[in-house]
Amino acid sequence: MLNFLIFGPPGSGKGTQGVRLAGKFNLLHLSTGDMLRAEIAAGTELGKKMSLIMSKGELVPDEVVIEMIANKIDGSSGCAGFLFDGFPRTVAQTAALEDMLNKRGMKIDSMLVLDVDHDELVKRLILRAQDSGRPDDSDPAVIENRIDVYKSKTEPIIAYCRERGIYEPVNGMGGIEEIFERLAVLMQKHF
Ligand code: AP5
């Protein structure tokens, strides 16, 4: 099994590319943002609790997403590995993921980091706000907070993964198709 992180700030294209790459390489696409939004849409107690945090652009507690991911890994079958999107988002989540994978005889094989200019991130999210219905896209102040939270709490994971030799930067500027090709070439080398 091969395990990839698709990593980058809000609006960098993790979800867009993650779905396509998972299809190409027969990986299970695991997006904690999608899982949390599904809880909100289903009106669960967890969804109700997490909704306010997410609408402000803050991170939900580590233990919530770690448990979600562990359940998905244990409930999976028939895939060639996992593509983690929007997880991990803190160094603590990264250590928990490593531990989870190690206990199951796996590891993180590559961290693919999409590098996108700040103005392009904001442009993409504001454009999506027109029809996404995502409360965290509709307020420019929340978009800026999400980017700040990424820089302070999530970006330190890059140094952590760089030390482990799994960091692979990718130019995330340009068209969706050309970025997909850049990512696919890097991933193919691991198979
Ligand atoms: P999450 O759902 O992970 O959101 P995010 O990181 O803010 O990322 P986005 O979905 O906004 O962007 P993306 O990088 O996936 O880009 P996308 O492909 O969608 O998390 C939401 C919230 O949930 C968090 O704020 C937090 O509260 C909580 N959460 C989730 N995981 C958590 C965790 N592990 N720990 C704690 N809290 C957690 O693209 C964006 C837009 O740009 C789309 O409209 C797309 O069509 C467009 N686009 C993409 N690529 C291009 C391109 N090349 N050119 C033009 N447009 C493009």
GROMACS .gro file of N, CA, C and O and ligand atoms in nm, residues 6-18 29 31-37 40 50-62 64-66 69 85-90 93 114 116 120-121 123-129 131-132 134 136-137 142 146-147 149-150 154 172-180, ligand 1:
model
  365
    6ILE      N    1  -0.187   1.501   0.002
    6ILE     CA    2  -0.198   1.614  -0.090
    6ILE      C    3  -0.220   1.736  -0.001
    6ILE      O    4  -0.314   1.741   0.076
    7PHE      N    5  -0.124   1.829  -0.011
    7PHE     CA    6  -0.106   1.929   0.092
    7PHE      C    7  -0.100   2.068   0.031
    7PHE      O    8  -0.054   2.084  -0.083
    8GLY      N    9  -0.146   2.168   0.106
    8GLY     CA   10  -0.137   2.306   0.056
    8GLY      C   11  -0.241   2.392   0.125
    8GLY      O   12  -0.330   2.340   0.194
    9PRO      N   13  -0.234   2.523   0.107
    9PRO     CA   14  -0.328   2.613   0.173
    9PRO      C   15  -0.469   2.600   0.117
    9PRO      O   16  -0.490   2.539   0.011
   10PRO      N   17  -0.567   2.661   0.183
   10PRO     CA   18  -0.705   2.661   0.132
   10PRO      C   19  -0.709   2.716  -0.010
   10PRO      O   20  -0.650   2.821  -0.037
   11GLY      N   21  -0.776   2.646  -0.099
   11GLY     CA   22  -0.788   2.691  -0.237
   11GLY      C   23  -0.673   2.651  -0.327
   11GLY      O   24  -0.669   2.687  -0.444
   12SER      N   25  -0.580   2.572  -0.274
   12SER     CA   26  -0.463   2.536  -0.355
   12SER      C   27  -0.494   2.424  -0.455
   12SER      O   28  -0.413   2.396  -0.543
   13GLY      N   29  -0.610   2.359  -0.439
   13GLY     CA   30  -0.649   2.256  -0.535
   13GLY      C   31  -0.638   2.114  -0.482
   13GLY      O   32  -0.642   2.018  -0.559
   14LYS      N   33  -0.628   2.098  -0.350
   14LYS     CA   34  -0.614   1.964  -0.292
   14LYS      C   35  -0.733   1.874  -0.330
   14LYS      O   36  -0.714   1.760  -0.371
   15GLY      N   37  -0.854   1.928  -0.314
   15GLY     CA   38  -0.973   1.848  -0.343
   15GLY      C   39  -0.986   1.818  -0.492
   15GLY      O   40  -1.009   1.703  -0.532
   16THR      N   41  -0.969   1.921  -0.573
   16THR     CA   42  -0.981   1.907  -0.719
   16THR      C   43  -0.885   1.800  -0.770
   16THR      O   44  -0.923   1.709  -0.845
   17GLN      N   45  -0.760   1.810  -0.729
   17GLN     CA   46  -0.658   1.716  -0.778
   17GLN      C   47  -0.670   1.582  -0.706
   17GLN      O   48  -0.645   1.477  -0.766
   18GLY      N   49  -0.708   1.586  -0.577
   18GLY     CA   50  -0.714   1.463  -0.498
   18GLY      C   51  -0.810   1.361  -0.556
   18GLY      O   52  -0.777   1.242  -0.568
   29HIS      N   53  -0.954   0.824  -0.154
   29HIS     CA   54  -0.941   0.968  -0.126
   29HIS      C   55  -1.008   0.999   0.008
   29HIS      O   56  -1.128   0.980   0.023
   31SER      N   57  -1.078   1.292   0.259
   31SER     CA   58  -1.079   1.437   0.287
   31SER      C   59  -1.153   1.461   0.418
   31SER      O   60  -1.275   1.435   0.426
   32THR      N   61  -1.081   1.511   0.518
   32THR     CA   62  -1.148   1.536   0.647
   32THR      C   63  -1.249   1.650   0.633
   32THR      O   64  -1.351   1.650   0.701
   33GLY      N   65  -1.221   1.749   0.545
   33GLY     CA   66  -1.318   1.856   0.523
   33GLY      C   67  -1.449   1.799   0.470
   33GLY      O   68  -1.558   1.833   0.519
   34ASP      N   69  -1.441   1.710   0.371
   34ASP     CA   70  -1.563   1.647   0.316
   34ASP      C   71  -1.636   1.566   0.424
   34ASP      O   72  -1.759   1.567   0.432
   35MET      N   73  -1.558   1.493   0.505
   35MET     CA   74  -1.621   1.411   0.610
   35MET      C   75  -1.696   1.498   0.711
   35MET      O   76  -1.807   1.468   0.752
   36LEU      N   77  -1.631   1.611   0.747
   36LEU     CA   78  -1.694   1.702   0.845
   36LEU      C   79  -1.819   1.767   0.784
   36LEU      O   80  -1.923   1.779   0.850
   37ARG      N   81  -1.810   1.808   0.656
   37ARG     CA   82  -1.929   1.869   0.593
   37ARG      C   83  -2.043   1.767   0.580
   37ARG      O   84  -2.159   1.803   0.590
   40ILE      N   85  -2.219   1.763   0.905
   40ILE     CA   86  -2.306   1.883   0.919
   40ILE      C   87  -2.434   1.863   0.837
   40ILE      O   88  -2.544   1.886   0.885
   50MET      N   89  -1.916   2.095   1.530
   50MET     CA   90  -1.801   2.137   1.447
   50MET      C   91  -1.835   2.254   1.354
   50MET      O   92  -1.747   2.326   1.309
   51SER      N   93  -1.964   2.271   1.327
   51SER     CA   94  -2.007   2.369   1.227
   51SER      C   95  -1.960   2.512   1.259
   51SER      O   96  -1.912   2.584   1.172
   52LEU      N   97  -1.972   2.553   1.384
   52LEU     CA   98  -1.933   2.691   1.421
   52LEU      C   99  -1.782   2.710   1.404
   52LEU      O  100  -1.737   2.812   1.351
   53ILE      N  101  -1.706   2.610   1.447
   53ILE     CA  102  -1.558   2.618   1.435
   53ILE      C  103  -1.521   2.634   1.288
   53ILE      O  104  -1.439   2.719   1.251
   54MET      N  105  -1.582   2.552   1.202
   54MET     CA  106  -1.548   2.554   1.060
   54MET      C  107  -1.590   2.685   0.994
   54MET      O  108  -1.519   2.737   0.907
   55SER      N  109  -1.705   2.738   1.036
   55SER     CA  110  -1.752   2.863   0.972
   55SER      C  111  -1.661   2.980   1.004
   55SER      O  112  -1.660   3.080   0.933
   56LYS      N  113  -1.581   2.967   1.112
   56LYS     CA  114  -1.486   3.074   1.146
   56LYS      C  115  -1.350   3.050   1.079
   56LYS      O  116  -1.259   3.132   1.092
   57GLY      N  117  -1.332   2.933   1.019
   57GLY     CA  118  -1.204   2.901   0.956
   57GLY      C  119  -1.100   2.850   1.054
   57GLY      O  120  -0.981   2.849   1.024
   58GLU      N  121  -1.146   2.808   1.173
   58GLU     CA  122  -1.053   2.750   1.271
   58GLU      C  123  -1.047   2.599   1.252
   58GLU      O  124  -1.132   2.540   1.184
   59LEU      N  125  -0.949   2.536   1.315
   59LEU     CA  126  -0.938   2.390   1.305
   59LEU      C  127  -1.024   2.323   1.410
   59LEU      O  128  -1.031   2.369   1.525
   60VAL      N  129  -1.084   2.211   1.374
   60VAL     CA  130  -1.157   2.130   1.473
   60VAL      C  131  -1.052   2.053   1.556
   60VAL      O  132  -0.936   2.041   1.515
   61PRO      N  133  -1.092   2.000   1.673
   61PRO     CA  134  -0.993   1.932   1.758
   61PRO      C  135  -0.927   1.812   1.688
   61PRO      O  136  -0.993   1.738   1.614
   62ASP      N  137  -0.798   1.797   1.714
   62ASP     CA  138  -0.721   1.687   1.653
   62ASP      C  139  -0.790   1.552   1.669
   62ASP      O  140  -0.799   1.473   1.575
   64VAL      N  141  -1.089   1.458   1.694
   64VAL     CA  142  -1.208   1.434   1.611
   64VAL      C  143  -1.167   1.379   1.474
   64VAL      O  144  -1.218   1.276   1.428
   65VAL      N  145  -1.070   1.446   1.410
   65VAL     CA  146  -1.031   1.403   1.275
   65VAL      C  147  -0.946   1.276   1.278
   65VAL      O  148  -0.956   1.192   1.188
   66ILE      N  149  -0.866   1.259   1.383
   66ILE     CA  150  -0.784   1.138   1.393
   66ILE      C  151  -0.875   1.015   1.401
   66ILE      O  152  -0.851   0.914   1.333
   69ILE      N  153  -1.036   0.941   1.057
   69ILE     CA  154  -0.942   0.880   0.963
   69ILE      C  155  -0.916   0.733   0.999
   69ILE      O  156  -0.916   0.645   0.911
   85ASP      N  157  -0.629   1.420   0.214
   85ASP     CA  158  -0.653   1.556   0.165
   85ASP      C  159  -0.707   1.640   0.281
   85ASP      O  160  -0.812   1.611   0.336
   86GLY      N  161  -0.629   1.743   0.320
   86GLY     CA  162  -0.672   1.828   0.432
   86GLY      C  163  -0.644   1.764   0.567
   86GLY      O  164  -0.686   1.814   0.670
   87PHE      N  165  -0.575   1.654   0.566
   87PHE     CA  166  -0.531   1.583   0.687
   87PHE      C  167  -0.394   1.524   0.656
   87PHE      O  168  -0.378   1.464   0.550
   88PRO      N  169  -0.294   1.537   0.740
   88PRO     CA  170  -0.296   1.607   0.869
   88PRO      C  171  -0.285   1.758   0.852
   88PRO      O  172  -0.240   1.808   0.750
   89ARG      N  173  -0.327   1.829   0.958
   89ARG     CA  174  -0.327   1.976   0.957
   89ARG      C  175  -0.251   2.034   1.074
   89ARG      O  176  -0.242   2.155   1.086
   90THR      N  177  -0.202   1.949   1.160
   90THR     CA  178  -0.115   1.992   1.271
   90THR      C  179  -0.005   1.886   1.281
   90THR      O  180  -0.021   1.774   1.230
   93GLN      N  181  -0.138   1.583   1.447
   93GLN     CA  182  -0.213   1.493   1.357
   93GLN      C  183  -0.117   1.410   1.271
   93GLN      O  184  -0.143   1.294   1.240
  114LEU      N  185   0.123   2.165  -0.283
  114LEU     CA  186   0.086   2.259  -0.390
  114LEU      C  187   0.123   2.401  -0.349
  114LEU      O  188   0.079   2.450  -0.244
  116VAL      N  189   0.089   2.781  -0.428
  116VAL     CA  190   0.001   2.874  -0.501
  116VAL      C  191   0.011   3.013  -0.438
  116VAL      O  192   0.010   3.026  -0.315
  120GLU      N  193  -0.403   3.430  -0.579
  120GLU     CA  194  -0.473   3.326  -0.657
  120GLU      C  195  -0.561   3.241  -0.564
  120GLU      O  196  -0.674   3.205  -0.601
  121LEU      N  197  -0.514   3.212  -0.443
  121LEU     CA  198  -0.596   3.136  -0.347
  121LEU      C  199  -0.726   3.210  -0.319
  121LEU      O  200  -0.836   3.153  -0.326
  123LYS      N  201  -0.869   3.446  -0.491
  123LYS     CA  202  -0.951   3.455  -0.613
  123LYS      C  203  -1.033   3.327  -0.634
  123LYS      O  204  -1.153   3.331  -0.658
  124ARG      N  205  -0.967   3.212  -0.619
  124ARG     CA  206  -1.037   3.084  -0.641
  124ARG      C  207  -1.149   3.065  -0.539
  124ARG      O  208  -1.258   3.019  -0.573
  125LEU      N  209  -1.123   3.100  -0.412
  125LEU     CA  210  -1.224   3.075  -0.307
  125LEU      C  211  -1.342   3.170  -0.321
  125LEU      O  212  -1.457   3.130  -0.303
  126ILE      N  213  -1.313   3.296  -0.357
  126ILE     CA  214  -1.423   3.392  -0.376
  126ILE      C  215  -1.510   3.350  -0.495
  126ILE      O  216  -1.632   3.356  -0.489
  127LEU      N  217  -1.445   3.300  -0.597
  127LEU     CA  218  -1.520   3.250  -0.713
  127LEU      C  219  -1.608   3.132  -0.674
  127LEU      O  220  -1.726   3.123  -0.709
  128ARG      N  221  -1.550   3.041  -0.595
  128ARG     CA  222  -1.628   2.923  -0.554
  128ARG      C  223  -1.746   2.963  -0.465
  128ARG      O  224  -1.850   2.897  -0.467
  129ALA      N  225  -1.729   3.069  -0.386
  129ALA     CA  226  -1.835   3.112  -0.293
  129ALA      C  227  -1.966   3.140  -0.365
  129ALA      O  228  -2.073   3.127  -0.307
  131ASP      N  229  -2.127   2.968  -0.570
  131ASP     CA  230  -2.223   2.857  -0.572
  131ASP      C  231  -2.191   2.741  -0.479
  131ASP      O  232  -2.260   2.640  -0.480
  132SER      N  233  -2.085   2.755  -0.394
  132SER     CA  234  -2.049   2.641  -0.309
  132SER      C  235  -2.140   2.625  -0.189
  132SER      O  236  -2.156   2.515  -0.136
  134ARG      N  237  -2.056   2.714   0.087
  134ARG     CA  238  -1.967   2.697   0.203
  134ARG      C  239  -1.954   2.828   0.279
  134ARG      O  240  -1.905   2.927   0.224
  136ASP      N  241  -1.750   2.917   0.492
  136ASP     CA  242  -1.611   2.962   0.508
  136ASP      C  243  -1.553   3.022   0.380
  136ASP      O  244  -1.442   3.073   0.379
  137ASP      N  245  -1.629   3.016   0.268
  137ASP     CA  246  -1.584   3.078   0.143
  137ASP      C  247  -1.646   3.217   0.125
  137ASP      O  248  -1.598   3.296   0.044
  142VAL      N  249  -1.287   3.549   0.671
  142VAL     CA  250  -1.272   3.406   0.709
  142VAL      C  251  -1.171   3.338   0.616
  142VAL      O  252  -1.089   3.257   0.661
  146ARG      N  253  -0.840   3.150   0.742
  146ARG     CA  254  -0.803   3.011   0.705
  146ARG      C  255  -0.658   3.006   0.656
  146ARG      O  256  -0.583   2.913   0.687
  147ILE      N  257  -0.619   3.108   0.578
  147ILE     CA  258  -0.482   3.110   0.527
  147ILE      C  259  -0.383   3.133   0.644
  147ILE      O  260  -0.278   3.068   0.651
  149VAL      N  261  -0.433   3.048   0.960
  149VAL     CA  262  -0.430   2.924   1.039
  149VAL      C  263  -0.341   2.821   0.969
  149VAL      O  264  -0.262   2.750   1.033
  150TYR      N  265  -0.350   2.817   0.837
  150TYR     CA  266  -0.263   2.725   0.761
  150TYR      C  267  -0.116   2.757   0.790
  150TYR      O  268  -0.037   2.668   0.818
  154THR      N  269  -0.045   2.461   1.025
  154THR     CA  270  -0.033   2.350   0.929
  154THR      C  271   0.102   2.348   0.857
  154THR      O  272   0.163   2.242   0.840
  172GLY      N  273   0.162   2.481  -0.808
  172GLY     CA  274   0.016   2.470  -0.813
  172GLY      C  275  -0.050   2.583  -0.890
  172GLY      O  276  -0.172   2.598  -0.884
  173MET      N  277   0.030   2.660  -0.964
  173MET     CA  278  -0.024   2.768  -1.047
  173MET      C  279  -0.043   2.714  -1.189
  173MET      O  280   0.041   2.638  -1.238
  174GLY      N  281  -0.152   2.760  -1.253
  174GLY     CA  282  -0.176   2.718  -1.391
  174GLY      C  283  -0.309   2.646  -1.403
  174GLY      O  284  -0.393   2.653  -1.311
  175GLY      N  285  -0.326   2.575  -1.513
  175GLY     CA  286  -0.453   2.507  -1.537
  175GLY      C  287  -0.463   2.375  -1.461
  175GLY      O  288  -0.361   2.315  -1.426
  176ILE      N  289  -0.585   2.330  -1.436
  176ILE     CA  290  -0.608   2.208  -1.359
  176ILE      C  291  -0.538   2.088  -1.424
  176ILE      O  292  -0.476   2.006  -1.357
  177GLU      N  293  -0.546   2.080  -1.556
  177GLU     CA  294  -0.489   1.964  -1.627
  177GLU      C  295  -0.337   1.960  -1.616
  177GLU      O  296  -0.278   1.854  -1.590
  178GLU      N  297  -0.273   2.075  -1.633
  178GLU     CA  298  -0.126   2.075  -1.627
  178GLU      C  299  -0.075   2.046  -1.487
  178GLU      O  300   0.025   1.977  -1.468
  179ILE      N  301  -0.147   2.093  -1.385
  179ILE     CA  302  -0.108   2.064  -1.246
  179ILE      C  303  -0.126   1.914  -1.217
  179ILE      O  304  -0.042   1.850  -1.153
  180PHE      N  305  -0.236   1.858  -1.269
  180PHE     CA  306  -0.261   1.715  -1.253
  180PHE      C  307  -0.144   1.634  -1.311
  180PHE      O  308  -0.095   1.539  -1.249
  192AP5     P1  309  -1.114   2.166   0.392
  192AP5     O1  310  -1.237   2.116   0.330
  192AP5     O2  311  -0.995   2.078   0.397
  192AP5     O3  312  -1.084   2.305   0.324
  192AP5     P2  313  -0.949   2.383   0.287
  192AP5     O4  314  -0.821   2.327   0.329
  192AP5     O5  315  -0.979   2.521   0.330
  192AP5     O6  316  -0.944   2.359   0.139
  192AP5     P3  317  -1.044   2.392   0.027
  192AP5     O7  318  -1.141   2.281   0.009
  192AP5     O8  319  -1.105   2.527   0.043
  192AP5     O9  320  -0.942   2.404  -0.090
  192AP5     P4  321  -0.860   2.292  -0.169
  192AP5    O10  322  -0.715   2.311  -0.149
  192AP5    O11  323  -0.917   2.155  -0.149
  192AP5    O12  324  -0.892   2.344  -0.314
  192AP5     P5  325  -1.008   2.298  -0.412
  192AP5    O13  326  -0.962   2.186  -0.496
  192AP5    O14  327  -1.134   2.279  -0.335
  192AP5    O15  328  -1.141   2.212   0.543
  192AP5     C1  329  -1.251   2.296   0.576
  192AP5     C2  330  -1.254   2.316   0.727
  192AP5    O16  331  -1.276   2.191   0.793
  192AP5     C3  332  -1.124   2.369   0.790
  192AP5    O17  333  -1.115   2.509   0.783
  192AP5     C4  334  -1.138   2.317   0.933
  192AP5    O18  335  -1.228   2.395   1.007
  192AP5     C5  336  -1.200   2.181   0.913
  192AP5     N1  337  -1.098   2.073   0.896
  192AP5     C6  338  -1.082   1.994   0.786
  192AP5     N2  339  -0.982   1.906   0.805
  192AP5     C7  340  -0.933   1.931   0.929
  192AP5     C8  341  -0.828   1.873   1.003
  192AP5     N3  342  -0.754   1.773   0.953
  192AP5     N4  343  -0.804   1.922   1.128
  192AP5     C9  344  -0.879   2.023   1.179
  192AP5     N5  345  -0.980   2.083   1.112
  192AP5    C10  346  -1.008   2.036   0.988
  192AP5    O19  347  -1.015   2.427  -0.505
  192AP5    C11  348  -1.069   2.548  -0.457
  192AP5    C12  349  -1.143   2.617  -0.575
  192AP5    O20  350  -1.046   2.650  -0.674
  192AP5    C13  351  -1.247   2.528  -0.643
  192AP5    O21  352  -1.356   2.606  -0.681
  192AP5    C14  353  -1.172   2.472  -0.765
  192AP5    O22  354  -1.259   2.444  -0.871
  192AP5    C15  355  -1.079   2.587  -0.798
  192AP5     N6  356  -0.953   2.544  -0.858
  192AP5    C16  357  -0.877   2.439  -0.823
  192AP5     N7  358  -0.766   2.431  -0.898
  192AP5    C17  359  -0.771   2.537  -0.983
  192AP5    C18  360  -0.683   2.586  -1.085
  192AP5     N8  361  -0.569   2.523  -1.115
  192AP5     N9  362  -0.719   2.697  -1.151
  192AP5    C19  363  -0.835   2.762  -1.121
  192AP5    N10  364  -0.922   2.720  -1.025
  192AP5    C20  365  -0.891   2.609  -0.957
   0.00000   0.00000   0.00000
